[in-house]
Amino acid sequence: MKIVAMIPCRLGSQRVPKKNLRLLAGKTLSQWVIDACNEAEVFDDIYINSESTVFEKIALDRGVMYYQRPEHLSSNSASNDDFSLDFFNAIECDVLVQVNPTSPFTSSDDLRSFVKMYKDGEYQTLHTVKEEQIEGLYENTPLNFDPMKQMPPSQDLTAVKLFTSSIMAWEKGNFRHNMEKSGCAVYGGDGKIGYYTVRGFGTIDIDNEFDFQLAEAIVGIQNKEKEYYEG
């Protein structure tokens, strides 16, 4: 089974300009996840997937490969389904693991555990989620609490699971089947689908300027010595 990691790095970004080239503690977002992929040692190949050759140098500097996607797959309207299918058609692999650079704190431990879960569970699609153990609503309908009862301690609530999309994996044959049948495949469609829970800073997803500032703050506190009130 050939497992390939693919890091999508589109140059254009509307909410955070040139997001994938912006430095976080001296490294681009793509370099953060490339390093995690290299350290995990679970991938046969690692690729940056972009329409811009500026990412080719980043890939080569980090000892990984570069795939230049077609220009028509570089716009805001290009879907994850479309550029993943294009990658499947161009690069030989049995399983594609997408590692998003917008989650720079994705760890090598999570990548190893994610791939192990994929293999052990014999999944065809695997997604990352985070758990929020707090009252949740969907279209103003309670998901995990009864508004006619007393508020329970938060630890007694059933956690609501939300996608992080930091890591996603698909088996090639099932992905192609879903694309042919439904025109989409990222969520899993027909096939065995699993969900891997990410915790801590690994749940951070940089979508806007506030998220980037939060990531910068996290880097600043990671090695900070703990202090306590002594009276």
Coordinates of N, CA and C in Angstrom, one line a residue:
M1 N 0.8 -1.2 0.0 CA 0.0 0.0 0.0 C 0.9 1.2 0.0
K2 N 0.8 2.0 -1.0 CA 1.6 3.3 -1.1 C 0.8 4.4 -0.6
I3 N 1.3 5.1 0.5 CA 0.6 6.2 1.1 C 1.4 7.4 0.8
V4 N 0.7 8.4 0.2 CA 1.3 9.7 -0.2 C 0.7 10.8 0.6
A5 N 1.5 11.7 1.1 CA 1.0 12.9 1.8 C 1.0 14.0 0.7
M6 N -0.1 14.8 0.7 CA -0.2 15.9 -0.2 C -0.6 17.2 0.6
I7 N 0.2 18.2 0.5 CA 0.0 19.5 1.2 C -0.5 20.5 0.2
P8 N -1.7 20.9 0.2 CA -2.2 21.9 -0.8 C -1.8 23.3 -0.4
C9 N -1.2 24.0 -1.3 CA -0.7 25.4 -1.0 C -1.1 26.3 -2.2
R10 N -2.3 26.7 -2.2 CA -2.7 27.7 -3.2 C -2.1 29.1 -2.8
L11 N -1.6 29.8 -3.9 CA -1.0 31.1 -3.6 C -2.0 32.1 -3.2
G12 N -3.1 32.2 -3.9 CA -4.1 33.2 -3.6 C -4.9 32.9 -2.3
S13 N -5.1 33.9 -1.5 CA -6.0 33.8 -0.3 C -6.6 35.1 -0.1
Q14 N -7.9 35.1 0.0 CA -8.7 36.4 0.1 C -8.7 36.9 1.6
R15 N -8.9 36.0 2.5 CA -9.0 36.5 3.9 C -7.7 36.8 4.6
V16 N -6.6 36.1 4.2 CA -5.3 36.4 4.7 C -4.4 36.4 3.5
P17 N -4.0 37.5 2.9 CA -3.2 37.6 1.7 C -1.9 36.8 1.8
K18 N -1.7 36.0 0.8 CA -0.4 35.2 0.7 C -0.2 34.4 2.0
K19 N -1.3 33.8 2.5 CA -1.3 33.1 3.8 C -0.3 32.0 3.8
N20 N -0.2 31.2 2.7 CA 0.7 30.1 2.7 C 2.2 30.5 2.5
L21 N 2.5 31.8 2.4 CA 3.9 32.2 2.3 C 4.2 33.1 3.6
R22 N 3.2 33.4 4.4 CA 3.5 34.2 5.6 C 4.2 33.4 6.6
L23 N 5.2 34.0 7.3 CA 6.0 33.3 8.3 C 5.4 33.3 9.6
L24 N 5.4 32.1 10.3 CA 5.0 31.9 11.6 C 6.2 31.4 12.4
A25 N 6.8 32.2 13.2 CA 8.1 31.9 14.0 C 9.2 31.5 13.0
G26 N 9.3 32.2 11.9 CA 10.4 32.0 10.9 C 10.1 30.9 9.9
K27 N 9.0 30.3 9.9 CA 8.7 29.2 8.9 C 7.3 29.5 8.3
T28 N 7.2 29.1 7.0 CA 5.9 29.2 6.4 C 5.0 28.1 6.9
L29 N 3.7 28.3 6.8 CA 2.8 27.3 7.2 C 3.0 26.0 6.6
S30 N 3.4 26.0 5.3 CA 3.7 24.7 4.7 C 4.9 24.0 5.3
Q31 N 5.9 24.8 5.7 CA 7.1 24.2 6.3 C 6.8 23.6 7.6
W32 N 5.9 24.2 8.4 CA 5.5 23.6 9.7 C 5.0 22.1 9.4
V33 N 4.1 22.0 8.4 CA 3.5 20.6 8.3 C 4.4 19.7 7.5
I34 N 5.2 20.2 6.6 CA 6.3 19.4 6.0 C 7.1 18.8 7.0
D35 N 7.6 19.6 8.0 CA 8.5 19.0 9.0 C 7.7 17.9 9.8
A36 N 6.5 18.1 10.1 CA 5.7 17.1 10.9 C 5.6 15.8 10.0
C37 N 5.3 16.0 8.7 CA 5.2 14.8 7.8 C 6.5 14.1 7.8
N38 N 7.6 14.8 7.7 CA 8.9 14.1 7.6 C 9.2 13.4 8.9
E39 N 8.9 14.0 10.0 CA 9.2 13.4 11.3 C 8.3 12.2 11.6
A40 N 7.1 12.2 11.0 CA 6.2 11.1 11.2 C 6.7 9.7 10.6
E41 N 7.4 9.8 9.5 CA 8.0 8.7 8.9 C 6.9 7.6 8.5
V42 N 5.8 8.0 8.0 CA 4.7 7.1 7.7 C 4.3 7.2 6.2
F43 N 5.0 8.1 5.5 CA 4.6 8.4 4.1 C 5.6 7.9 3.1
D44 N 5.2 7.3 2.0 CA 6.1 6.9 1.0 C 6.7 8.1 0.2
D45 N 5.8 9.1 0.0 CA 6.2 10.3 -0.6 C 5.4 11.5 0.0
I46 N 6.0 12.7 0.0 CA 5.4 13.9 0.5 C 5.4 14.9 -0.7
Y47 N 4.3 15.5 -1.0 CA 4.2 16.5 -2.0 C 3.6 17.8 -1.5
I48 N 4.1 18.9 -2.0 CA 3.4 20.2 -2.0 C 2.6 20.2 -3.3
N49 N 1.3 20.6 -3.3 CA 0.5 20.7 -4.4 C 0.1 22.2 -4.6
S50 N 0.6 22.8 -5.7 CA 0.3 24.2 -5.8 C 0.3 24.6 -7.3
E51 N -0.3 25.7 -7.6 CA -0.2 26.3 -9.0 C 1.0 27.2 -9.2
S52 N 1.7 27.5 -8.1 CA 2.8 28.5 -8.1 C 4.1 27.8 -7.8
T53 N 5.1 28.1 -8.7 CA 6.4 27.4 -8.5 C 7.2 28.0 -7.4
V54 N 6.7 29.0 -6.7 CA 7.4 29.5 -5.5 C 7.4 28.4 -4.5
F55 N 6.4 27.5 -4.5 CA 6.4 26.5 -3.5 C 7.3 25.3 -3.9
E56 N 7.8 25.3 -5.1 CA 8.7 24.2 -5.5 C 10.0 24.4 -4.7
K57 N 10.5 25.6 -4.5 CA 11.7 25.8 -3.8 C 11.5 25.4 -2.3
I58 N 10.4 25.8 -1.8 CA 10.1 25.4 -0.4 C 10.1 23.9 -0.2
A59 N 9.5 23.2 -1.2 CA 9.5 21.7 -1.2 C 10.9 21.1 -1.3
L60 N 11.7 21.6 -2.2 CA 13.0 21.1 -2.4 C 13.9 21.4 -1.2
D61 N 13.8 22.6 -0.6 CA 14.5 22.9 0.6 C 14.2 22.0 1.8
R62 N 13.0 21.4 1.8 CA 12.6 20.6 2.9 C 12.7 19.1 2.5
G63 N 13.2 18.8 1.3 CA 13.5 17.4 0.9 C 12.2 16.7 0.5
V64 N 11.2 17.4 0.1 CA 9.9 16.7 -0.4 C 9.7 17.1 -1.9
M65 N 8.6 16.6 -2.4 CA 8.4 16.7 -3.9 C 7.4 17.8 -4.1
Y66 N 7.3 18.2 -5.4 CA 6.4 19.3 -5.8 C 5.5 18.8 -7.0
Y67 N 4.2 19.1 -6.9 CA 3.3 18.9 -8.0 C 2.6 20.2 -8.3
Q68 N 2.8 20.5 -9.6 CA 2.1 21.8 -10.1 C 0.8 21.5 -10.6
R69 N -0.3 21.9 -9.9 CA -1.6 21.7 -10.4 C -2.0 22.6 -11.6
P70 N -2.9 22.2 -12.4 CA -3.3 23.0 -13.5 C -3.9 24.4 -13.0
E71 N -3.7 25.4 -13.8 CA -4.1 26.7 -13.4 C -5.6 26.8 -13.1
H72 N -6.4 26.1 -13.8 CA -7.8 26.2 -13.6 C -8.3 25.6 -12.2
L73 N -7.3 25.0 -11.5 CA -7.6 24.4 -10.2 C -7.0 25.3 -9.1
S74 N -6.6 26.5 -9.5 CA -6.0 27.4 -8.5 C -7.0 28.5 -8.0
S75 N -8.2 28.6 -8.6 CA -9.1 29.7 -8.2 C -9.9 29.3 -6.9
N76 N -10.6 30.4 -6.4 CA -11.4 30.2 -5.2 C -12.5 29.2 -5.5
S77 N -12.9 29.0 -6.7 CA -14.0 28.1 -7.0 C -13.6 26.7 -7.2
A78 N -12.3 26.4 -7.3 CA -11.8 25.0 -7.4 C -12.1 24.3 -6.1
S79 N -12.7 23.1 -6.2 CA -13.1 22.4 -5.0 C -12.0 21.4 -4.6
N80 N -12.0 21.0 -3.3 CA -11.1 20.0 -2.8 C -11.2 18.7 -3.6
D81 N -12.5 18.4 -4.0 CA -12.8 17.2 -4.8 C -12.0 17.3 -6.1
D82 N -12.0 18.4 -6.7 CA -11.4 18.6 -8.0 C -9.9 18.5 -8.0
F83 N -9.2 19.2 -7.1 CA -7.7 19.1 -7.1 C -7.2 17.8 -6.5
S84 N -8.0 17.2 -5.7 CA -7.6 15.9 -5.2 C -7.7 14.8 -6.2
L85 N -8.8 14.8 -7.0 CA -8.9 13.9 -8.1 C -7.8 14.1 -9.2
D86 N -7.5 15.4 -9.4 CA -6.4 15.7 -10.4 C -5.1 15.1 -9.8
F87 N -4.8 15.2 -8.5 CA -3.6 14.6 -8.0 C -3.6 13.1 -8.1
F88 N -4.7 12.5 -7.7 CA -4.8 11.0 -7.9 C -4.5 10.6 -9.3
N89 N -5.0 11.4 -10.3 CA -4.8 11.0 -11.7 C -3.3 11.2 -12.1
A90 N -2.6 12.0 -11.4 CA -1.2 12.4 -11.9 C -0.2 11.6 -11.1
I91 N -0.4 11.3 -9.8 CA 0.6 10.7 -8.9 C 0.2 9.3 -8.5
E92 N 1.1 8.4 -8.6 CA 0.8 7.0 -8.3 C 0.7 6.8 -6.8
C93 N -0.4 6.4 -6.3 CA -0.6 6.1 -4.8 C -1.8 5.3 -4.6
D94 N -1.9 4.6 -3.5 CA -3.1 3.8 -3.2 C -4.0 4.6 -2.2
V95 N -3.3 5.4 -1.3 CA -4.0 6.2 -0.3 C -3.4 7.6 -0.4
L96 N -4.3 8.6 -0.4 CA -3.8 10.0 -0.4 C -4.2 10.6 1.0
V97 N -3.2 11.1 1.7 CA -3.4 11.8 2.9 C -3.2 13.3 2.7
Q98 N -4.2 14.1 2.9 CA -4.1 15.5 2.7 C -3.8 16.1 4.1
V99 N -2.7 16.9 4.1 CA -2.3 17.6 5.4 C -2.3 19.1 5.1
N100 N -3.3 19.7 5.7 CA -3.5 21.2 5.4 C -2.5 22.1 6.2
P101 N -1.8 23.0 5.4 CA -0.9 23.9 6.1 C -1.6 24.9 7.0
T102 N -2.9 25.1 6.8 CA -3.6 26.0 7.7 C -3.7 25.5 9.1
S103 N -3.3 24.3 9.4 CA -3.2 23.7 10.7 C -1.7 23.5 11.1
P104 N -1.0 24.5 11.3 CA 0.5 24.4 11.5 C 0.9 23.6 12.7
F105 N 0.0 23.4 13.7 CA 0.4 22.6 14.9 C 0.1 21.2 14.8
T106 N -0.3 20.7 13.6 CA -0.5 19.3 13.4 C 0.9 18.6 13.8
S107 N 0.8 17.6 14.6 CA 2.0 17.0 15.1 C 2.3 15.7 14.4
S108 N 3.6 15.3 14.5 CA 4.0 14.0 13.9 C 3.3 12.9 14.6
D109 N 3.1 13.0 15.9 CA 2.4 11.9 16.7 C 1.0 11.8 16.1
D110 N 0.3 12.9 15.9 CA -1.1 12.8 15.3 C -1.1 12.1 13.9
L111 N -0.1 12.5 13.1 CA 0.0 11.9 11.8 C 0.3 10.4 11.9
R112 N 1.1 10.0 12.8 CA 1.4 8.5 12.9 C 0.1 7.8 13.4
S113 N -0.6 8.4 14.4 CA -1.8 7.8 14.9 C -2.9 7.8 13.9
F114 N -3.0 8.8 13.1 CA -4.0 8.9 12.1 C -3.8 7.8 11.1
V115 N -2.6 7.7 10.6 CA -2.3 6.6 9.6 C -2.6 5.2 10.2
K116 N -2.2 5.0 11.4 CA -2.4 3.7 12.0 C -3.9 3.4 12.1
M117 N -4.7 4.4 12.5 CA -6.1 4.3 12.6 C -6.7 3.9 11.2
Y118 N -6.2 4.6 10.2 CA -6.7 4.4 8.9 C -6.5 2.9 8.5
K119 N -5.3 2.4 8.7 CA -4.9 1.0 8.4 C -5.7 0.0 9.2
D120 N -5.6 0.2 10.5 CA -6.2 -0.8 11.5 C -7.7 -0.8 11.3
G121 N -8.4 0.3 11.0 CA -9.8 0.3 10.8 C -10.3 -0.1 9.4
E122 N -9.3 -0.2 8.5 CA -9.6 -0.5 7.1 C -10.6 0.4 6.5
Y123 N -10.3 1.7 6.8 CA -11.2 2.8 6.3 C -10.9 3.1 4.8
Q124 N -11.9 3.7 4.2 CA -11.7 4.2 2.8 C -11.6 5.7 2.9
T125 N -12.2 6.3 3.9 CA -12.1 7.8 4.1 C -11.9 8.0 5.6
L126 N -11.0 8.9 6.0 CA -10.8 9.2 7.4 C -10.6 10.7 7.5
H127 N -11.3 11.3 8.5 CA -11.3 12.7 8.7 C -10.9 13.0 10.1
T128 N -10.3 14.2 10.3 CA -10.0 14.7 11.7 C -11.2 15.5 12.2
V129 N -11.5 15.4 13.5 CA -12.5 16.2 14.2 C -12.0 16.6 15.5
K130 N -12.6 17.6 16.1 CA -12.3 18.0 17.5 C -13.6 17.9 18.2
E131 N -13.5 17.6 19.5 CA -14.7 17.5 20.4 C -14.9 18.7 21.3
E132 N -16.1 19.2 21.3 CA -16.5 20.3 22.1 C -17.5 19.8 23.1
Q133 N -17.1 19.7 24.4 CA -18.0 19.2 25.4 C -18.7 20.4 26.0
I134 N -19.6 20.9 25.2 CA -20.5 22.0 25.6 C -21.8 22.0 24.8
E135 N -22.8 22.6 25.3 CA -24.1 22.6 24.7 C -24.0 23.0 23.2
G136 N -24.6 22.3 22.3 CA -24.5 22.6 20.9 C -25.9 22.7 20.3
L137 N -26.0 23.6 19.2 CA -27.3 23.7 18.5 C -27.1 23.5 17.0
Y138 N -28.1 23.0 16.3 CA -28.1 23.1 14.9 C -29.4 23.7 14.4
E139 N -29.3 24.8 13.8 CA -30.5 25.5 13.4 C -31.4 25.7 14.5
N140 N -30.8 26.1 15.7 CA -31.6 26.4 16.9 C -32.2 25.1 17.6
T141 N -31.8 24.0 17.1 CA -32.3 22.7 17.7 C -31.2 22.1 18.6
P142 N -31.5 21.8 19.9 CA -30.5 21.3 20.7 C -29.9 20.0 20.2
L143 N -28.6 19.8 20.3 CA -28.0 18.6 19.8 C -27.7 17.6 21.0
N144 N -27.3 18.1 22.1 CA -26.8 17.3 23.2 C -27.3 17.7 24.6
F145 N -28.4 18.4 24.6 CA -29.0 18.8 25.9 C -30.5 19.0 25.8
D146 N -31.1 18.9 26.9 CA -32.6 19.0 26.9 C -32.9 20.4 27.6
P147 N -33.5 21.3 26.9 CA -33.8 22.6 27.4 C -34.9 22.6 28.5
M148 N -35.5 21.4 28.7 CA -36.5 21.3 29.8 C -36.0 20.7 31.0
K149 N -34.6 20.5 31.1 CA -34.0 19.9 32.2 C -32.9 20.9 32.7
Q150 N -32.4 20.7 34.0 CA -31.4 21.5 34.6 C -30.1 21.4 33.8
M151 N -29.3 22.4 33.8 CA -28.0 22.4 33.1 C -27.1 21.4 33.8
P152 N -26.5 20.4 33.2 CA -25.6 19.5 33.8 C -24.2 20.0 33.9
P153 N -23.3 19.4 34.7 CA -21.9 19.7 34.6 C -21.4 19.5 33.2
S154 N -20.6 20.3 32.7 CA -20.1 20.2 31.3 C -19.5 18.8 31.0
Q155 N -18.8 18.2 32.0 CA -18.2 16.9 31.8 C -19.2 15.8 31.6
D156 N -20.5 16.0 31.9 CA -21.5 15.0 31.7 C -22.2 15.1 30.4
L157 N -21.9 16.2 29.6 CA -22.4 16.3 28.3 C -21.8 15.4 27.3
T158 N -22.5 14.9 26.3 CA -22.0 14.2 25.2 C -21.3 15.2 24.3
A159 N -20.0 15.0 24.0 CA -19.3 15.9 23.2 C -19.8 16.1 21.8
V160 N -19.9 17.3 21.3 CA -20.2 17.5 19.9 C -18.9 17.5 19.0
K161 N -18.9 16.8 17.9 CA -17.8 16.6 17.1 C -17.8 17.6 15.9
L162 N -16.8 18.3 15.7 CA -16.7 19.3 14.6 C -15.5 18.9 13.7
F163 N -15.6 19.1 12.4 CA -14.5 18.9 11.5 C -13.4 19.9 11.8
T164 N -12.1 19.4 11.8 CA -11.0 20.3 11.7 C -10.4 20.3 10.3
S165 N -10.5 19.2 9.6 CA -10.0 19.1 8.2 C -8.5 19.3 8.2
S166 N -7.8 19.1 9.3 CA -6.3 19.3 9.3 C -5.7 18.1 8.6
I167 N -6.2 16.9 8.7 CA -5.7 15.7 8.0 C -7.0 15.0 7.4
M168 N -6.9 14.6 6.2 CA -7.9 13.8 5.5 C -7.3 12.7 4.7
A169 N -7.9 11.6 4.6 CA -7.3 10.5 3.8 C -8.4 9.8 3.0
W170 N -8.0 9.4 1.8 CA -8.9 8.7 0.9 C -8.2 7.5 0.2
E171 N -9.0 6.4 0.0 CA -8.5 5.3 -0.8 C -8.8 5.6 -2.3
K172 N -7.9 5.4 -3.1 CA -8.0 5.9 -4.5 C -9.3 5.3 -5.2
G173 N -9.5 4.0 -5.2 CA -10.6 3.5 -5.9 C -11.9 4.0 -5.4
N174 N -12.1 4.1 -4.1 CA -13.3 4.6 -3.5 C -13.6 6.1 -3.8
F175 N -12.5 6.9 -3.8 CA -12.6 8.3 -4.2 C -13.1 8.4 -5.6
R176 N -12.4 7.7 -6.5 CA -12.9 7.8 -7.9 C -14.3 7.3 -8.1
H177 N -14.7 6.3 -7.4 CA -16.1 5.7 -7.5 C -17.0 6.8 -7.1
N178 N -16.7 7.5 -6.0 CA -17.7 8.5 -5.5 C -17.7 9.7 -6.4
M179 N -16.6 10.1 -7.0 CA -16.6 11.2 -8.0 C -17.4 10.8 -9.2
E180 N -17.3 9.6 -9.7 CA -18.1 9.2 -10.9 C -19.5 9.1 -10.6
K181 N -19.9 8.7 -9.3 CA -21.3 8.5 -9.0 C -21.9 9.8 -8.6
S182 N -21.3 10.6 -7.8 CA -21.9 11.7 -7.2 C -21.3 13.1 -7.5
G183 N -20.1 13.1 -8.1 CA -19.4 14.3 -8.4 C -18.7 14.9 -7.2
C184 N -18.6 14.2 -6.1 CA -17.9 14.6 -4.9 C -17.5 13.4 -4.2
A185 N -16.4 13.5 -3.4 CA -15.8 12.4 -2.7 C -15.2 12.7 -1.4
V186 N -14.9 14.0 -1.1 CA -14.2 14.4 0.1 C -14.8 13.8 1.4
Y187 N -16.1 13.9 1.5 CA -16.7 13.5 2.8 C -16.7 11.9 2.9
G188 N -16.6 11.2 1.8 CA -16.5 9.8 1.9 C -17.6 9.0 1.1
G189 N -18.7 9.7 0.9 CA -19.8 9.0 0.0 C -20.0 7.6 0.4
D190 N -20.0 6.7 -0.6 CA -20.1 5.3 -0.4 C -18.8 4.8 0.1
G191 N -18.8 4.2 1.2 CA -17.5 3.6 1.7 C -17.4 3.7 3.2
K192 N -16.4 3.1 3.8 CA -16.2 3.0 5.2 C -15.5 4.3 5.7
I193 N -16.2 5.1 6.5 CA -15.7 6.4 6.9 C -15.4 6.4 8.4
G194 N -14.3 7.0 8.8 CA -13.9 7.1 10.2 C -13.5 8.5 10.6
Y195 N -13.5 8.8 11.9 CA -13.2 10.1 12.4 C -12.1 10.0 13.5
Y196 N -11.0 10.7 13.3 CA -9.9 10.7 14.2 C -10.0 12.0 15.0
T197 N -9.9 11.9 16.4 CA -10.1 13.1 17.2 C -8.7 13.8 17.4
V198 N -8.6 15.1 17.1 CA -7.5 15.9 17.4 C -7.7 16.7 18.6
R199 N -6.7 16.9 19.4 CA -6.8 17.7 20.6 C -5.8 18.8 20.7
G200 N -6.0 19.7 21.6 CA -5.0 20.8 21.9 C -4.8 21.7 20.7
F201 N -3.5 22.2 20.6 CA -3.2 23.1 19.5 C -3.4 22.6 18.1
G202 N -3.4 21.3 18.0 CA -3.7 20.6 16.7 C -5.0 21.0 16.1
T203 N -5.9 21.5 16.9 CA -7.3 21.9 16.4 C -7.3 23.2 15.7
I204 N -6.2 24.0 15.9 CA -6.1 25.4 15.3 C -6.2 25.3 13.8
D205 N -7.1 26.1 13.2 CA -7.2 26.2 11.7 C -7.1 27.7 11.4
I206 N -6.2 28.1 10.6 CA -6.0 29.5 10.2 C -6.8 29.9 9.0
D207 N -7.9 30.6 9.3 CA -8.8 31.0 8.2 C -8.8 32.5 8.0
N208 N -8.4 33.3 9.1 CA -8.5 34.7 9.0 C -7.3 35.3 9.8
E209 N -7.3 36.6 9.8 CA -6.2 37.3 10.5 C -6.1 37.0 12.0
F210 N -7.3 37.0 12.6 CA -7.4 36.6 14.0 C -6.7 35.3 14.3
D211 N -7.0 34.3 13.5 CA -6.5 32.9 13.6 C -5.0 33.0 13.6
F212 N -4.4 33.8 12.6 CA -3.0 33.9 12.5 C -2.4 34.5 13.7
Q213 N -3.0 35.5 14.3 CA -2.5 36.2 15.5 C -2.6 35.2 16.7
L214 N -3.6 34.4 16.7 CA -3.7 33.3 17.7 C -2.6 32.3 17.6
A215 N -2.2 31.9 16.4 CA -1.1 31.0 16.2 C 0.2 31.6 16.7
E216 N 0.4 32.9 16.4 CA 1.6 33.6 16.8 C 1.7 33.6 18.3
A217 N 0.5 33.8 19.0 CA 0.5 33.9 20.5 C 0.8 32.5 21.0
I218 N 0.3 31.4 20.4 CA 0.6 30.1 20.8 C 2.1 29.8 20.8
V219 N 2.7 30.2 19.7 CA 4.2 30.0 19.5 C 4.9 30.7 20.7
G220 N 4.4 31.8 21.0 CA 5.0 32.6 22.1 C 4.9 32.0 23.5
I221 N 3.8 31.3 23.7 CA 3.6 30.7 25.1 C 4.1 29.3 25.3
Q222 N 4.4 28.6 24.1 CA 4.6 27.2 24.2 C 5.8 26.8 25.2
N223 N 6.8 27.7 25.2 CA 8.0 27.4 26.0 C 8.0 28.3 27.3
K224 N 6.9 29.0 27.5 CA 6.9 29.9 28.7 C 6.8 29.1 30.0
E225 N 7.6 29.5 30.9 CA 7.6 28.8 32.2 C 6.4 29.2 33.0
K226 N 5.8 28.2 33.7 CA 4.6 28.4 34.4 C 4.8 29.2 35.7
E227 N 3.9 30.1 36.0 CA 4.0 31.0 37.1 C 2.8 30.9 38.0
Y228 N 2.9 31.0 39.3 CA 1.8 30.8 40.2 C 1.7 31.9 41.3
Y229 N 0.6 32.2 41.7 CA 0.4 33.2 42.8 C 0.9 32.6 44.1
E230 N 1.7 33.3 44.8 CA 2.3 32.8 46.0 C 1.9 33.6 47.3
G231 N 1.0 34.6 47.1 CA 0.5 35.2 48.2 C 1.4 36.3 48.8

